[in-house]
C-alpha positions as MATLAB code, in Angstrom:
seq = 'MCGLAGIWDRRQKTAPAAVAAVAEAMTDTLRHRGPDDGAVFTDAGAWFALGHRRLSIVDLSPAGSQPMISSCGRFVISYNGEVYNAAELRPELEAAGRRFRGHCDTEVIVEGAAVWGVEATVRRLIGMFAIALWDRRERVLYLIRDRLGIKPLYWANFDDRVLFGSELKALRADASWRPALDRDSLAAYLRFAYVPAPHTIYRAVQKLPPGTILTVRERGAPEIASFWSLADVARSGQSGRLDLGEDEATRQLDALLRDAVGRRFFYRRGADAGAKPAPGSQLLDRFPRAWLRRGTACRRGGAPSGHRPHRTLHFA';
ca = [
     154.265  162.686  246.770;
     157.693  161.416  247.773;
     161.037  161.343  246.005;
     163.731  158.733  245.505;
     167.262  158.892  244.140;
     170.360  156.773  244.108;
     173.710  155.867  242.621;
     175.587  152.632  242.010;
     179.218  152.965  240.980;
     179.740  149.514  239.498;
     183.251  150.584  238.407;
     184.186  150.993  242.067;
     186.271  154.035  241.182;
     184.668  156.395  243.690;
     185.261  156.195  247.426;
     182.183  154.837  249.267;
     181.961  158.061  251.289;
     181.860  160.053  248.041;
     179.122  157.779  246.679;
     177.072  158.468  249.799;
     177.673  162.208  249.424;
     176.426  162.125  245.828;
     173.286  160.248  246.881;
     172.654  162.802  249.615;
     173.033  165.679  247.127;
     170.702  163.945  244.682;
     168.122  163.348  247.401;
     168.295  166.950  248.621;
     167.150  168.178  245.202;
     163.858  166.373  245.855;
     163.098  168.029  249.191;
     160.000  169.680  247.686;
     158.572  166.215  246.988;
     159.036  165.062  250.580;
     159.400  167.817  253.186;
     158.702  165.612  256.207;
     161.832  163.470  256.324;
     164.869  162.366  254.365;
     167.607  159.771  254.662;
     170.237  157.888  252.686;
     171.120  154.196  252.911;
     174.668  153.205  251.957;
     176.019  149.776  251.052;
     179.696  150.722  251.157;
     180.943  147.299  250.108;
     178.935  147.524  246.890;
     179.566  151.222  246.160;
     175.791  151.752  246.310;
     173.663  154.446  247.970;
     169.906  155.004  248.007;
     168.043  158.099  249.204;
     164.466  159.060  249.967;
     162.446  162.194  250.694;
     159.219  161.512  252.571;
     155.786  163.066  252.455;
     154.029  161.269  255.304;
     150.504  160.069  254.492;
     150.063  156.580  255.957;
     151.763  155.705  259.254;
     153.153  159.084  260.248;
     155.492  157.513  262.793;
     159.214  156.825  262.277;
     158.214  153.230  261.458;
     157.263  154.476  257.990;
     160.585  156.159  257.266;
     162.605  155.235  254.197;
     164.867  153.852  252.896;
     163.361  150.828  254.635;
     165.050  147.477  255.218;
     163.090  144.212  255.174;
     162.812  142.295  258.431;
     165.243  139.672  257.116;
     167.739  142.390  256.187;
     168.012  141.356  252.543;
     166.077  144.094  250.726;
     166.177  147.887  250.969;
     163.434  149.997  249.401;
     162.896  153.622  248.470;
     159.407  154.124  247.101;
     157.081  156.832  245.849;
     153.429  156.012  245.477;
     150.335  154.435  246.978;
     149.412  150.749  247.119;
     145.687  150.391  247.709;
     145.560  146.660  248.479;
     148.375  146.619  251.046;
     145.956  145.779  253.856;
     144.861  142.664  251.958;
     148.410  141.446  251.294;
     149.732  142.051  254.786;
     147.961  139.081  256.523;
     149.517  136.671  254.009;
     152.969  138.007  254.810;
     152.345  137.854  258.550;
     151.250  134.228  258.137;
     154.551  133.602  256.345;
     156.413  134.810  259.413;
     157.165  138.412  258.422;
     157.406  140.866  261.307;
     155.871  144.294  260.721;
     157.045  147.354  262.629;
     154.383  149.813  261.417;
     151.349  150.125  259.183;
     152.591  151.656  255.924;
     152.309  150.109  252.473;
     156.074  150.374  252.014;
     156.587  147.497  254.436;
     154.209  145.308  252.458;
     156.232  145.834  249.278;
     159.645  145.149  250.791;
     158.455  142.140  252.794;
     156.582  140.827  249.762;
     159.783  140.935  247.732;
     161.487  138.802  250.368;
     158.670  136.225  250.478;
     157.239  136.092  246.952;
     160.044  137.543  244.851;
     160.232  140.944  243.191;
     158.186  140.410  240.030;
     155.529  138.293  241.727;
     155.059  141.019  244.341;
     154.820  143.816  241.788;
     152.174  141.909  239.837;
     150.031  141.756  242.968;
     150.174  145.469  243.731;
     147.153  147.659  243.010;
     148.211  151.268  242.901;
     150.663  153.771  241.469;
     154.333  153.532  242.278;
     157.960  154.134  241.419;
     160.218  151.765  243.344;
     163.947  151.367  243.819;
     164.684  148.013  245.457;
     168.195  146.907  246.422;
     168.983  143.229  246.999;
     171.893  143.302  249.449;
     172.601  139.577  249.226;
     172.724  139.273  245.441;
     173.785  142.874  244.789;
     171.000  143.515  242.294;
     169.128  146.779  241.787;
     165.498  146.762  240.666;
     163.786  149.904  239.366;
     160.036  149.504  238.923;
     157.346  151.774  237.484;
     153.588  151.330  237.785;
     151.385  150.008  235.008;
     150.392  153.363  233.510;
     153.485  155.358  234.424;
     151.708  157.659  236.869;
     154.789  157.994  239.061;
     157.983  159.207  237.324;
     161.329  157.429  237.341;
     164.465  158.362  235.380;
     167.713  156.451  235.035;
     171.048  156.460  233.226;
     174.098  154.245  232.934;
     177.283  156.230  232.333;
     180.155  153.780  231.919;
     178.790  151.543  234.714;
     177.929  154.500  236.940;
     174.172  154.032  237.384;
     172.094  157.041  238.413;
     168.344  157.142  239.033;
     165.754  159.464  240.521;
     162.204  160.770  240.566;
     163.251  163.879  238.643;
     165.993  164.773  236.184;
     167.386  167.383  238.564;
     168.365  164.577  240.929;
     170.693  163.103  238.317;
     172.203  166.500  237.671;
     173.376  166.626  241.274;
     176.143  164.179  240.341;
     178.983  166.531  239.422;
     180.742  163.827  237.390;
     177.938  163.880  234.821;
     178.012  166.549  232.137;
     174.449  166.876  230.796;
     174.202  166.949  227.004;
     171.065  168.010  225.165;
     169.467  165.334  223.018;
     168.618  167.162  219.793;
     166.158  164.490  218.662;
     164.281  164.858  221.943;
     164.284  168.619  221.538;
     162.802  168.247  218.052;
     160.146  165.903  219.431;
     159.289  168.392  222.166;
     158.894  171.224  219.650;
     156.661  169.030  217.541;
     154.542  167.242  220.166;
     154.954  169.529  223.230;
     156.441  166.606  225.195;
     159.322  164.135  224.933;
     158.052  160.618  224.156;
     159.206  157.823  226.463;
     161.696  156.327  226.970;
     163.637  159.393  225.844;
     164.348  162.533  227.872;
     165.726  165.945  227.016;
     169.202  164.691  228.001;
     171.274  162.330  225.922;
     171.655  158.825  227.418;
     169.100  159.473  230.154;
     165.861  157.509  229.960;
     162.408  157.405  231.475;
     161.614  153.937  232.712;
     158.639  152.774  230.600;
     155.337  152.112  232.396;
     154.733  148.563  233.551;
     158.382  147.547  233.499;
     161.153  146.370  235.810;
     164.738  147.426  235.186;
     167.240  144.927  236.585;
     170.858  145.989  237.115;
     173.461  143.453  238.232;
     177.096  143.857  239.175;
     178.138  142.988  235.632;
     176.430  143.187  232.282;
     174.003  145.575  230.660;
     170.833  146.616  232.509;
     167.766  144.632  231.439;
     164.194  145.887  231.099;
     161.286  143.436  231.302;
     157.552  144.121  231.180;
     155.260  142.919  233.973;
     152.112  144.491  232.468;
     151.142  145.764  229.018;
     148.170  147.874  228.034;
     148.414  146.433  224.521;
     148.100  142.898  225.925;
     145.076  143.905  227.966;
     143.445  145.459  224.889;
     144.115  142.359  222.775;
     142.732  140.136  225.505;
     139.606  142.246  225.700;
     139.107  142.112  221.935;
     139.532  138.343  221.778;
     137.369  137.590  224.806;
     134.513  140.058  224.658;
     131.853  139.729  227.329;
     128.369  138.787  226.191;
     126.432  140.886  228.647;
     123.136  142.664  228.633;
     122.954  146.313  229.575;
     121.744  145.623  233.131;
     124.534  143.150  233.866;
     127.153  145.440  232.299;
     125.900  148.272  234.498;
     126.017  146.061  237.590;
     129.612  144.962  236.919;
     130.765  148.507  236.194;
     129.091  149.733  239.366;
     130.875  147.026  241.381;
     134.250  147.974  239.883;
     133.730  151.650  240.642;
     132.692  150.926  244.217;
     135.751  148.748  244.743;
     138.139  151.328  243.254;
     136.690  154.268  245.185;
     136.553  152.271  248.405;
     140.224  151.301  248.203;
     141.379  154.848  247.549;
     139.146  156.370  250.182;
     140.531  153.933  252.756;
     144.103  154.783  251.812;
     143.518  158.531  252.067;
     141.896  158.194  255.488;
     144.990  156.370  256.724;
     145.176  152.776  257.855;
     147.251  153.755  260.881;
     144.426  155.905  262.198;
     142.284  152.806  262.767;
     140.107  153.539  259.770;
     138.272  150.678  258.096;
     137.548  150.443  254.376;
     134.244  152.131  253.753;
     131.912  149.930  251.704;
     131.545  151.284  248.209;
     127.819  151.660  248.743;
     128.454  154.210  251.495;
     130.633  156.227  249.149;
     128.839  156.152  245.840;
     125.343  156.153  247.287;
     125.936  159.795  248.145;
     125.463  160.346  244.424;
     122.738  159.052  242.100;
     123.659  155.615  240.748;
     125.684  155.391  237.558;
     123.469  154.564  234.668;
     123.936  153.753  231.017;
     121.785  155.380  228.432;
     121.618  154.866  224.704;
     121.930  158.151  222.893;
     122.336  159.567  219.425;
     124.110  162.770  220.346;
     127.594  163.296  221.688;
     126.623  166.643  223.099;
     123.575  168.800  223.558;
     122.148  169.888  220.221;
     122.283  166.587  218.366;
     124.753  164.832  216.112;
     125.414  164.717  212.387;
     122.974  162.712  210.325;
     123.857  159.028  210.214;
     125.938  159.215  213.384;
     126.139  155.793  215.036;
     124.321  155.629  218.408;
     126.637  155.312  221.368;
     126.456  154.555  225.047;
     127.142  157.339  227.526;
     128.094  156.838  231.144;
     126.440  159.465  233.307;
     127.234  160.651  236.813;
     125.018  163.346  238.288;
];
């Protein structure tokens, strides 16, 4: 778990040194998310600052420190998450002439943005992530949240003073902002025991929706665009159902599980330690194979009369 935070004073009313100080204060509130390291990048000419708190998992060396600048110098990234297919994307980027300094997945994201573009890169990532990406050449800020919203990311635009962070407390570190309770969000919390996205407990502060990219330019309103939608996936599945027998369905599910577990196991072992992806068979074969069974009961003891038989996935 890492933490990111930043500020962009598009009004240019705050001294660049003060902008950097705000970003540092915001980042310090996230020390518990990243106790290993912390730093702030400042683009003084744009009145922009970006901070990061690091929990080192992959590539423990200084080469994995953030904020990280792409080898061409155009993009700066602060990122919280895990990208499980980074090792597969890296050779393509090296073939395109990108120079890598370390072995962390952060480098793959920032170099991918420089080679393939921001949205094209995000679409290729397999993992969970909250990303703040600054384009120094075009002066554009991108905030990106993973497909299912596993990693948190909050943002606000107060009269062209853009704040963002992994937690709401980071935004509160900006003394110029006076937090105001959103009464509708409070009512929702009392009713549902949570505040539905994109709202937060504070007025004018939003959660970035899952599967979206927020683009902020020097002028104009911030724009949110979707790069992935669960609803679209569901509709696609309904319209193109697979005509498979039980054995083939089991085989395909088993292959998907082996691939998913293998990727995550490799990431947790650490690519920088010289580990190689363990074949899924070595991982899942420690347990009896997944098997599908037709049943008539949801739980031990049977089901109500007339209950439709269902399929149950079993792991022992």
